[in-house]
mmCIF file of C-alpha atoms in Angstrom:
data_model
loop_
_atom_site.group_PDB
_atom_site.id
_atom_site.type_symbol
_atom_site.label_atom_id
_atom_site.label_comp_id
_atom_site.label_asym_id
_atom_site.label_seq_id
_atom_site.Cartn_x
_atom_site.Cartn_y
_atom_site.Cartn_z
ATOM 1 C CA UNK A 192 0.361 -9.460 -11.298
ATOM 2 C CA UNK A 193 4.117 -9.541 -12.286
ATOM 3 C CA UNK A 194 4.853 -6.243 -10.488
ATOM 4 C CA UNK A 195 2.693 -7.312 -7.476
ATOM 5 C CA UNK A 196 5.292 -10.635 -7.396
ATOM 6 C CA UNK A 197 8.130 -8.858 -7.456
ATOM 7 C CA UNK A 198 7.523 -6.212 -5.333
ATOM 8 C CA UNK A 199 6.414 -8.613 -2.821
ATOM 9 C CA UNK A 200 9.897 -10.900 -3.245
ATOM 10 C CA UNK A 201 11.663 -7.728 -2.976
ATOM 11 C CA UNK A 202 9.632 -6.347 0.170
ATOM 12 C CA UNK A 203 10.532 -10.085 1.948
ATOM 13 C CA UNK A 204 14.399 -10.009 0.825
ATOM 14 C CA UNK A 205 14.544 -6.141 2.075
ATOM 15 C CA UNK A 206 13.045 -7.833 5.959
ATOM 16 C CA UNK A 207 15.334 -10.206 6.019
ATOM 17 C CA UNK A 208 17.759 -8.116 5.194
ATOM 18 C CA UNK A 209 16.757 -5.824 8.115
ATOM 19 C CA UNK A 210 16.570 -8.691 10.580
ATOM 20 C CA UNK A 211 19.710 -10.308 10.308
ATOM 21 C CA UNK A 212 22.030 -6.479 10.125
ATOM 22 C CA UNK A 213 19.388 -5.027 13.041
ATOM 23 C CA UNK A 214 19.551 -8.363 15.156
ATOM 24 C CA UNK A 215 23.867 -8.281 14.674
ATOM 25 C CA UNK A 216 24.403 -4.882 15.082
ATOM 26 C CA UNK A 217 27.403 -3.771 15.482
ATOM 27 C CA UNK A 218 29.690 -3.284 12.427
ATOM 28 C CA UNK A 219 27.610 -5.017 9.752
ATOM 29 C CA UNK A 220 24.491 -2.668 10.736
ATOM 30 C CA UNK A 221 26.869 0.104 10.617
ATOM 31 C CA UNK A 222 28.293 -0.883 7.357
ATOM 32 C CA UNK A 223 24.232 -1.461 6.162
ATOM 33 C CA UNK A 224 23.649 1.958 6.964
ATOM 34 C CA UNK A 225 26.589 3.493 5.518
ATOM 35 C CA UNK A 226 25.701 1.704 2.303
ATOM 36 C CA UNK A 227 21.598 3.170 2.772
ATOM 37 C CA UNK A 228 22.954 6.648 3.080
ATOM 38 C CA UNK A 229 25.408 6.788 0.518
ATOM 39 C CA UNK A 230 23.112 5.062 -2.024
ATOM 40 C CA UNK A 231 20.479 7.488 -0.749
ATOM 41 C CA UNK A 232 22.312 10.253 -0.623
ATOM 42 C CA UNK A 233 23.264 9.925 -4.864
ATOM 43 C CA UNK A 234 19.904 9.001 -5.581
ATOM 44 C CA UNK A 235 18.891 12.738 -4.073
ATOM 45 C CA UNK A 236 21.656 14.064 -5.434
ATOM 46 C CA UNK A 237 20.924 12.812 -8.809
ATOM 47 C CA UNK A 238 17.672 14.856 -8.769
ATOM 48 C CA UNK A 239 19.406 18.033 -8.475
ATOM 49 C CA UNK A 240 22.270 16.631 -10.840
ATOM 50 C CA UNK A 241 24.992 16.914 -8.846
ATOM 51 C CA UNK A 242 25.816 13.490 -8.320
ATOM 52 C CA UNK A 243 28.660 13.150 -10.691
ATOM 53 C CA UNK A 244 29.919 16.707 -10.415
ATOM 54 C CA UNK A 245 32.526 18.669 -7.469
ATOM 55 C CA UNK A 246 30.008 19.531 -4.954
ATOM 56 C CA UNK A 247 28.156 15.957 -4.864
ATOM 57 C CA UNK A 248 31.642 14.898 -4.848
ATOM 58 C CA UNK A 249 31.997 16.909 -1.600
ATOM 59 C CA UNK A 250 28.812 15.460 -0.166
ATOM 60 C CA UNK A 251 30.332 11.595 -0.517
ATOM 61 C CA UNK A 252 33.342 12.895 1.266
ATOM 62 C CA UNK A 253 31.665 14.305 4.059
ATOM 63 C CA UNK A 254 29.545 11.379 4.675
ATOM 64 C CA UNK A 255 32.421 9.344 4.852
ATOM 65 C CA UNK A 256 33.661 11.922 7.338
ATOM 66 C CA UNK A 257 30.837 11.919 9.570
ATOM 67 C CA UNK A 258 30.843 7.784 9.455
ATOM 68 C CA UNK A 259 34.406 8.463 10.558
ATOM 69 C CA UNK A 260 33.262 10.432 13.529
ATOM 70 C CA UNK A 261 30.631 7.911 14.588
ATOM 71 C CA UNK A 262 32.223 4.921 14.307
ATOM 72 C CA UNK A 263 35.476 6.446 16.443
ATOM 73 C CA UNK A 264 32.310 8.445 18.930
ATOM 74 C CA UNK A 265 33.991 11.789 18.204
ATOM 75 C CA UNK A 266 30.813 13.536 18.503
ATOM 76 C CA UNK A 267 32.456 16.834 19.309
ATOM 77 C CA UNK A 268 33.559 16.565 15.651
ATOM 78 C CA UNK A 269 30.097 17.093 13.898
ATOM 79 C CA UNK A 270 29.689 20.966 14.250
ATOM 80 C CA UNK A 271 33.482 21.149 13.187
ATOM 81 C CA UNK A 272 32.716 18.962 10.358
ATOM 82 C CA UNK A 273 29.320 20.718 9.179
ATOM 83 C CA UNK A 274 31.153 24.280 9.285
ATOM 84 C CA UNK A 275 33.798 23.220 7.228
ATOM 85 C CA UNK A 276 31.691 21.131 4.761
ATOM 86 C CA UNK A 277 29.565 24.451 4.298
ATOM 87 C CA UNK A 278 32.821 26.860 3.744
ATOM 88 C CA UNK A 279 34.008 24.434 1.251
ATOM 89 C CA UNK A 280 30.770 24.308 -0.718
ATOM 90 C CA UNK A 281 30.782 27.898 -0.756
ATOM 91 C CA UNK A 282 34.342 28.277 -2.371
ATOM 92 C CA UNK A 283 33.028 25.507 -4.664
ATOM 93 C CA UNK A 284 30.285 27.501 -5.696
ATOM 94 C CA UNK A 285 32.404 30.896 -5.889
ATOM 95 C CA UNK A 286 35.091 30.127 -7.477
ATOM 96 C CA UNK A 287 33.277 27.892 -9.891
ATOM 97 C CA UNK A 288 30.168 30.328 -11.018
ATOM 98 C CA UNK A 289 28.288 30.276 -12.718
ATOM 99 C CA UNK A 290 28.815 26.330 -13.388
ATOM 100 C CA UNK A 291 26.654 25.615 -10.395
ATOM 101 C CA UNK A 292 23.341 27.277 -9.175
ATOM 102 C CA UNK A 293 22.159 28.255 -5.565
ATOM 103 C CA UNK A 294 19.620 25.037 -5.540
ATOM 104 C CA UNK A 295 22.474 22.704 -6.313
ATOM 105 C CA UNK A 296 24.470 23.847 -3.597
ATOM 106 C CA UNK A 297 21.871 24.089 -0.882
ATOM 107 C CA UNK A 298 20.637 20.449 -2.292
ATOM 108 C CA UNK A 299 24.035 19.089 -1.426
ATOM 109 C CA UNK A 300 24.101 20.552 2.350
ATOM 110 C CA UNK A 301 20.887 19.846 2.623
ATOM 111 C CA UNK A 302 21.196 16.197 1.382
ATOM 112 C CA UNK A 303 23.760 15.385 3.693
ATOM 113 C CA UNK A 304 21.509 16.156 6.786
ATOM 114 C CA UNK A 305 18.215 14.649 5.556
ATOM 115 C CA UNK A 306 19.645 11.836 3.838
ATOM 116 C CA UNK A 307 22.881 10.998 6.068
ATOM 117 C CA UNK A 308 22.314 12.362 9.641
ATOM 118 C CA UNK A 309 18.899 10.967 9.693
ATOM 119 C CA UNK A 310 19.398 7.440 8.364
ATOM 120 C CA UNK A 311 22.502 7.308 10.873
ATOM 121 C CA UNK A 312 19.701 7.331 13.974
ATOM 122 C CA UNK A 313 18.953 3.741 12.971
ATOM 123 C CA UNK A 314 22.543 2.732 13.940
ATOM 124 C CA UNK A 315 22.330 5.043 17.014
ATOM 125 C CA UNK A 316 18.690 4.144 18.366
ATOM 126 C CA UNK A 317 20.545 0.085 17.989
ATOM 127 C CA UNK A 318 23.005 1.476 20.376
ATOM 128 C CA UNK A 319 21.000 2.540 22.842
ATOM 129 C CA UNK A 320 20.798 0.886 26.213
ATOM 130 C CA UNK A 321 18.078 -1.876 25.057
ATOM 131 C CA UNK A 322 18.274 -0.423 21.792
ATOM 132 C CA UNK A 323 18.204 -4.101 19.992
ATOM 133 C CA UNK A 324 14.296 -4.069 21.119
ATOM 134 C CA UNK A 325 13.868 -0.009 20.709
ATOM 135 C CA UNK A 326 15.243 0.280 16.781
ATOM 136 C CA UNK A 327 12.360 -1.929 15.768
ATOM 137 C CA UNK A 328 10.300 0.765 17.015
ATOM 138 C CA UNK A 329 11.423 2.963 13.841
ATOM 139 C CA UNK A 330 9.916 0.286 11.379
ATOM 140 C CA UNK A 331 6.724 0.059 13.153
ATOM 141 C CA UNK A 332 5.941 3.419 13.356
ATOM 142 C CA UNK A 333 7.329 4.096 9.625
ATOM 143 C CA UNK A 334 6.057 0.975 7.662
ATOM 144 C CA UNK A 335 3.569 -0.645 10.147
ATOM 145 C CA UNK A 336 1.890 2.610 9.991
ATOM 146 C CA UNK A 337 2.238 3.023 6.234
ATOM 147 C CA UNK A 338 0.326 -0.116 6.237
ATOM 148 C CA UNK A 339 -2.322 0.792 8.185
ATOM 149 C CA UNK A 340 -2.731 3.846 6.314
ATOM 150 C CA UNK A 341 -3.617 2.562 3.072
ATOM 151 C CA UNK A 342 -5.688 -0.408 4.015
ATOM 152 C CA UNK A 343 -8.045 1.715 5.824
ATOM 153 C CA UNK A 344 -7.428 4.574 3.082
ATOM 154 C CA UNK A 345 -8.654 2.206 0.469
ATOM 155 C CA UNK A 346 -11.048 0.850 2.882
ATOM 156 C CA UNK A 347 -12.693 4.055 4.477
ATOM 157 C CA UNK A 348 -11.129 7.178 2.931
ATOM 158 C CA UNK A 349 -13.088 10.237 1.718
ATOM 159 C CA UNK A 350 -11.267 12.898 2.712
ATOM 160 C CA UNK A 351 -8.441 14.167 1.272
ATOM 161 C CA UNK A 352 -5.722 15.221 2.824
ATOM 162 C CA UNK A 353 -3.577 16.999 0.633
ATOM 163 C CA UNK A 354 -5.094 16.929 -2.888
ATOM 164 C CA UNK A 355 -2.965 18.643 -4.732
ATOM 165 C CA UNK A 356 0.722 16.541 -2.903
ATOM 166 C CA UNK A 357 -0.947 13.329 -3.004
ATOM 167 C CA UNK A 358 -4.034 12.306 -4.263
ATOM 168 C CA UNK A 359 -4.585 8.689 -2.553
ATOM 169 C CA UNK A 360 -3.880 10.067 0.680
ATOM 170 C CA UNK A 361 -6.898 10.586 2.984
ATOM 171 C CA UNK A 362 -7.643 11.695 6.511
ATOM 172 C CA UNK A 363 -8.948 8.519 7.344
ATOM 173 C CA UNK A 364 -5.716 6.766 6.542
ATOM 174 C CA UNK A 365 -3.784 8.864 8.317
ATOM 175 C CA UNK A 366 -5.752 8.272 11.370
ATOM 176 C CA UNK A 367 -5.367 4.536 10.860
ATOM 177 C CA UNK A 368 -1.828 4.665 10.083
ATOM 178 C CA UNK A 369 -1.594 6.574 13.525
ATOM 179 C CA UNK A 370 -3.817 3.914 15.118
ATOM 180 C CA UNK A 371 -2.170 0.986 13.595
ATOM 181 C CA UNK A 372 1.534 1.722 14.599
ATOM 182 C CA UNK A 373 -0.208 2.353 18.153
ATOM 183 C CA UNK A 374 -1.530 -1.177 18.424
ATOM 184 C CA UNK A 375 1.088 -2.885 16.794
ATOM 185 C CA UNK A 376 3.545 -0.816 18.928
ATOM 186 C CA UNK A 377 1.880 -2.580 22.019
ATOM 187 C CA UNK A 378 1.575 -5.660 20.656
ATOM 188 C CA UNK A 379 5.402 -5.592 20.331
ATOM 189 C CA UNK A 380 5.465 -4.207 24.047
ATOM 190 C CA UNK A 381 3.828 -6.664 25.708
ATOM 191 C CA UNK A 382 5.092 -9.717 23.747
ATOM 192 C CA UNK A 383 8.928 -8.437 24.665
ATOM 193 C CA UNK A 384 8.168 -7.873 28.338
ATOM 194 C CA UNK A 385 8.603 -10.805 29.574
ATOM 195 C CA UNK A 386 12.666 -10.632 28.871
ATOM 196 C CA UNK A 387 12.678 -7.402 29.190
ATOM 197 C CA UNK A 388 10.811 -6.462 32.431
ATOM 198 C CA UNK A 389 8.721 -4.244 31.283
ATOM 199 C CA UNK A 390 6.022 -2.628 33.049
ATOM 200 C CA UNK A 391 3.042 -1.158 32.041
ATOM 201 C CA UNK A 392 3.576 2.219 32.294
ATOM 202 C CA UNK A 393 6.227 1.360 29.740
ATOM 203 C CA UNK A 394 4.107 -0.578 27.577
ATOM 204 C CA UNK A 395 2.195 2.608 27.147
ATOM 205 C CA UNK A 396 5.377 5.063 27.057
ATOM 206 C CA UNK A 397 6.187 2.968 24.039
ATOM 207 C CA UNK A 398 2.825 2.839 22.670
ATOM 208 C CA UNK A 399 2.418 6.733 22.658
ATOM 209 C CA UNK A 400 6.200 6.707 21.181
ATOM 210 C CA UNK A 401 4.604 4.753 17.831
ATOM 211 C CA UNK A 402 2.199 6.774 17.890
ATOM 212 C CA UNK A 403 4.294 10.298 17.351
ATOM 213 C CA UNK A 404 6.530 7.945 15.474
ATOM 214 C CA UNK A 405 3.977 7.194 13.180
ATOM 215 C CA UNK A 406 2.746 10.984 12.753
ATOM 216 C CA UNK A 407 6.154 12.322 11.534
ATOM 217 C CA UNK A 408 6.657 9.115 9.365
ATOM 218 C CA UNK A 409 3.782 9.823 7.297
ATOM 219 C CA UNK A 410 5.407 13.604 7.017
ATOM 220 C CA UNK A 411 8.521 12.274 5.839
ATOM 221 C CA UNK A 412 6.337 10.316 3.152
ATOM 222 C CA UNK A 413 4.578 13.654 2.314
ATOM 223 C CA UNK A 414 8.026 15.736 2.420
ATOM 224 C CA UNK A 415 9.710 13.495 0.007
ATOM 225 C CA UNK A 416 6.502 13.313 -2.594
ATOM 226 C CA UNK A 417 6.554 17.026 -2.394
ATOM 227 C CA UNK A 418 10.335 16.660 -3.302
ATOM 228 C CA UNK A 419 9.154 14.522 -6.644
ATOM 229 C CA UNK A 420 6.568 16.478 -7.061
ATOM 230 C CA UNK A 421 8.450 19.497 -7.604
ATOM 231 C CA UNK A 422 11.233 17.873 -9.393
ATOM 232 C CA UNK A 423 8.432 16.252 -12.154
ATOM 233 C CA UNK A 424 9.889 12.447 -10.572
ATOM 234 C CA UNK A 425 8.146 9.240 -10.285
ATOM 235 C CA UNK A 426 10.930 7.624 -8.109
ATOM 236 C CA UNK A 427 14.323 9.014 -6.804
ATOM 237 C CA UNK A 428 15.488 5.347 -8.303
ATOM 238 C CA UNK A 429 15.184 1.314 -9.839
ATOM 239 C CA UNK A 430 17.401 -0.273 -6.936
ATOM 240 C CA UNK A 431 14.350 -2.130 -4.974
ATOM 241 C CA UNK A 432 12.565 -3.783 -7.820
ATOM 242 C CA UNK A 433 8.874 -2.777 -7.307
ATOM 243 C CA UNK A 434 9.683 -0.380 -4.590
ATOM 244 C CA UNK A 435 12.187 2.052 -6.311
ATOM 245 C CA UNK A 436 14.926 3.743 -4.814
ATOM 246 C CA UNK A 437 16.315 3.532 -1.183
ATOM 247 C CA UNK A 438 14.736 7.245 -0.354
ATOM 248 C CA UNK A 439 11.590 5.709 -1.571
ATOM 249 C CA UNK A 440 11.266 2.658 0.427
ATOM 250 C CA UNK A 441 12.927 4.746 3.497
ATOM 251 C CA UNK A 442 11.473 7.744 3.143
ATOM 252 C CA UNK A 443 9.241 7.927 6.199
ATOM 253 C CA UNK A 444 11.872 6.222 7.861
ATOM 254 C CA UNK A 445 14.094 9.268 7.367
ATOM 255 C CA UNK A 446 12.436 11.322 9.565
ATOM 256 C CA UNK A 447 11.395 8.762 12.148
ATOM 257 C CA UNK A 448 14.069 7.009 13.401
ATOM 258 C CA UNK A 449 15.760 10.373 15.108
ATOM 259 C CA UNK A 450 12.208 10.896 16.352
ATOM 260 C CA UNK A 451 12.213 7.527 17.873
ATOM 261 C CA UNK A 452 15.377 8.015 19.352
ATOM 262 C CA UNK A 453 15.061 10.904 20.925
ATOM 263 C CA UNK A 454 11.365 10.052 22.632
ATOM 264 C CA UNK A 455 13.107 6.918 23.451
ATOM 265 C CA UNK A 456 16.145 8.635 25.431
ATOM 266 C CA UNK A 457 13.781 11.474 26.865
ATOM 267 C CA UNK A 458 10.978 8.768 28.093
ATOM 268 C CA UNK A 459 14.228 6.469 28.830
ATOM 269 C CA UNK A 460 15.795 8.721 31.505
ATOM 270 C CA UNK A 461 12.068 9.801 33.004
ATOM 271 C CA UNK A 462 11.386 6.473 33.510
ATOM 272 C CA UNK A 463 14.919 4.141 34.027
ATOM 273 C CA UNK A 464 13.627 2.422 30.745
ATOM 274 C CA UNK A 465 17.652 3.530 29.712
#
């Protein structure tokens, strides 16, 4: 009951949160989400123990270099700054040897782009044209459908879907995860269209958006078990009390919000949506 309480408490505090740096946006969401991915980023490196050591040194820097970029919308920079990060790690790792092995190294490169790049795309999908209504789309098809996963899960599931990764996860769940974010997704749609002028060939644009949304967010979930899995982990951290780390509560989120953006700026331009 205790751990019920305060993972509950925690979940409210980490929506309000949400709400009030989403609904600013701007500098404090950008500072949120520097914060998310740097916290993130040590708690993956910490699982491959470099997080106090030269090359997840160089992965802090390099975050703070691509923030750099963003916030000054030097986007010609990023290629630039991903080649260079990469030579450096590699005279890290020469000139170093054996102190470091090849997993560290490719966990730090790696890190950077699954931890950094992809929680950025909350910040970017904000700054879309109508992106203050489109980033909510990233929560809805990430924890609205993580929702509707396990109630119907625990409600109808039988069939496993991957055993061996995760137990409690069945086909059924999936399904309703998928089917969940769809209806909530419209929901959403239709309750914002009135400001927004939405018509509803949008409404379902958006709709099949949460839908896809809500597919690769329960990959994400999968991809970062497997990661836990393989590393003999319960949680990447302790900072969300009940909820673990920041990759754990924004795992699926990882890998959704550049999804969302993306469908969002392809349907966007098809459609004058952006």
């Amino acid at each position: 009951m205790k751990s019920f309480v305060t993972r509950l408490v925690s979940g409210i505090i980490l929506v309000l949160v949400a709400l009030f740096t989403i609904v600013k946006g701007g500098e404090i969401l950008f500072a949120m989400v520097l914060i998310l991915s740097l916290v993130g980023l040590y708690e993956f490196y910490r699982v491959f123990k470099v997080h106090n050591r030269l090359p997840g040194i160089m992965g802090y820097l390099a975050t703070l270099g691509y923030y750099a970029l963003m916030y000054f919308r030097l986007v010609e920079g990023y290629v630039p700054l991903a080649l260079g990060f990469i030579v450096l790690l590699m005279f890290a790792f020469v000139f170093t040897y054996p102190r470091y092995n090849v997993e560290q190294v490719m966990s730090v490169f790696f890190g950077l782009f699954y931890v950094v790049v992809m929680l950025s795309y909350i910040y970017h999908t904000r700054m879309l044209p109508d992106g203050a209504f489109i980033v909510w789309l990233i929560f809805i098809a990430s924890w609205g459908s993580d929702t509707g996963a396990y109630c119907i899960g625990m409600l109808f599931g039988k069939h496993k879907m991957t055993p061996e990764l995760s137990p409690k996860k069945s086909v059924e769940g999936a399904i309703g995860g998928v089917v969940f974010a769809v209806l909530i997704g419209t929901a959403y749609a239709w309750i914002a269209q009135y400001g927004l002028g939405y018509t509803d060939r949008t409404k379902v644009i958006l709709a099949v958006i949460c839908g896809l949304g809500s597919v690769l967010s329960q990959l994400g979930d999968l991809a970062a078990s497997a990661i836990k899995r393989n590393k003999d982990i319960k949680d990447f951290g302790d900072i969300i009390p009940g909820h673990g780390g920041v990759l754990d509560r924004f795992d699926s989120v990882i890998i959704t919000a550049p999804i969302i953006y993306y469908l969002a700026f392809f349907f966007g331009k098809m459609t004058g949506l952006m």
